[in-house]
Amino acid sequence: ARRPGADPSLPLCETLANRKPEDWAVLPTLEYRNTIVEMVKNNPVIVLTGETGSGKTTQIPQYLAATAGWRGKIAVTQPRRVAA
């Protein structure tokens, strides 16, 4: 979702790329942002696990759109648990 005041004529990935560091939600995933983006760039599939509320579903797609400039679709699945 766009933040209030964002330029609606810009693609969402450009809007996200122009965010200042303080505009990102301070959730546990923020610390690993660059690592996660590199993992996605270098691997066809990744499995990412984390605590509830850590930003997996809400923040990671935004990191990908902002950092890598993805203009396509980003799918997020939410299995109930990852098999050991």
Short mmCIF file of C-alpha atoms in Angstrom, two decimals:
data_model
loop_
_atom_site.label_atom_id
_atom_site.label_comp_id
_atom_site.label_asym_id
_atom_site.label_seq_id
_atom_site.Cartn_x
_atom_site.Cartn_y
_atom_site.Cartn_z
CA ALA A 1 0.00 0.00 0.00
CA ARG A 2 1.16 3.50 -0.69
CA ARG A 3 1.89 5.85 2.14
CA PRO A 4 -0.15 9.05 2.39
CA GLY A 5 1.48 11.75 0.27
CA ALA A 6 3.18 9.28 -2.10
CA ASP A 7 3.18 10.27 -5.76
CA PRO A 8 0.48 8.05 -7.36
CA SER A 9 2.04 8.47 -10.80
CA LEU A 10 5.19 6.57 -9.75
CA PRO A 11 5.23 2.76 -9.87
CA LEU A 12 5.03 1.30 -6.39
CA CYS A 13 8.59 -0.09 -6.57
CA GLU A 14 9.93 3.44 -7.21
CA THR A 15 7.84 4.83 -4.37
CA LEU A 16 9.26 2.18 -2.04
CA ALA A 17 12.81 2.71 -3.31
CA ASN A 18 12.55 6.40 -2.41
CA ARG A 19 11.67 5.69 1.22
CA LYS A 20 14.00 6.96 3.89
CA PRO A 21 15.35 4.42 6.41
CA GLU A 22 13.12 5.84 9.15
CA ASP A 23 10.02 5.21 7.00
CA TRP A 24 10.39 1.41 7.22
CA ALA A 25 8.55 -0.34 10.03
CA VAL A 26 11.04 -1.35 12.70
CA LEU A 27 10.37 -5.07 12.75
CA PRO A 28 12.86 -7.92 13.20
CA THR A 29 13.11 -8.50 9.43
CA LEU A 30 14.60 -5.03 8.89
CA GLU A 31 17.92 -6.18 10.36
CA TYR A 32 18.12 -8.91 7.68
CA ARG A 33 16.75 -6.91 4.76
CA ASN A 34 19.86 -6.97 2.56
CA THR A 35 20.57 -10.63 3.30
CA ILE A 36 17.02 -11.64 2.38
CA VAL A 37 17.07 -9.65 -0.86
CA GLU A 38 20.41 -11.24 -1.87
CA MET A 39 19.06 -14.71 -1.07
CA VAL A 40 16.05 -14.13 -3.31
CA LYS A 41 18.24 -12.78 -6.13
CA ASN A 42 20.56 -15.79 -5.97
CA ASN A 43 18.07 -18.63 -5.43
CA PRO A 44 14.96 -19.68 -7.36
CA VAL A 45 13.14 -20.55 -4.11
CA ILE A 46 13.73 -19.68 -0.47
CA VAL A 47 11.92 -20.74 2.70
CA LEU A 48 11.88 -18.00 5.28
CA THR A 49 10.70 -18.65 8.81
CA GLY A 50 10.29 -16.25 11.69
CA GLU A 51 8.21 -15.37 14.69
CA THR A 52 4.66 -14.08 14.34
CA GLY A 53 4.73 -10.32 13.81
CA SER A 54 8.31 -10.22 12.56
CA GLY A 55 7.35 -8.68 9.19
CA LYS A 56 7.65 -11.73 6.92
CA THR A 57 4.38 -11.12 5.09
CA THR A 58 4.15 -7.33 5.24
CA GLN A 59 7.73 -6.12 4.94
CA ILE A 60 9.67 -8.66 2.84
CA PRO A 61 7.62 -8.08 -0.36
CA GLN A 62 8.21 -4.34 0.09
CA TYR A 63 11.98 -4.89 0.51
CA LEU A 64 12.03 -6.89 -2.70
CA ALA A 65 10.05 -4.28 -4.63
CA ALA A 66 12.16 -1.41 -3.30
CA THR A 67 15.62 -2.91 -3.44
CA ALA A 68 15.46 -5.05 -6.53
CA GLY A 69 12.96 -2.98 -8.49
CA TRP A 70 10.66 -5.91 -9.17
CA ARG A 71 7.77 -4.88 -11.34
CA GLY A 72 6.22 -8.33 -11.60
CA LYS A 73 4.32 -10.30 -9.02
CA ILE A 74 5.62 -11.30 -5.61
CA ALA A 75 3.81 -14.26 -4.07
CA VAL A 76 3.78 -14.88 -0.34
CA THR A 77 2.46 -18.18 0.95
CA GLN A 78 1.67 -18.85 4.55
CA PRO A 79 1.82 -22.49 5.54
CA ARG A 80 0.77 -23.19 9.12
CA ARG A 81 4.12 -24.72 9.91
CA VAL A 82 7.35 -25.76 8.24
CA ALA A 83 8.11 -29.47 8.49
CA ALA A 84 11.22 -30.24 10.51
#
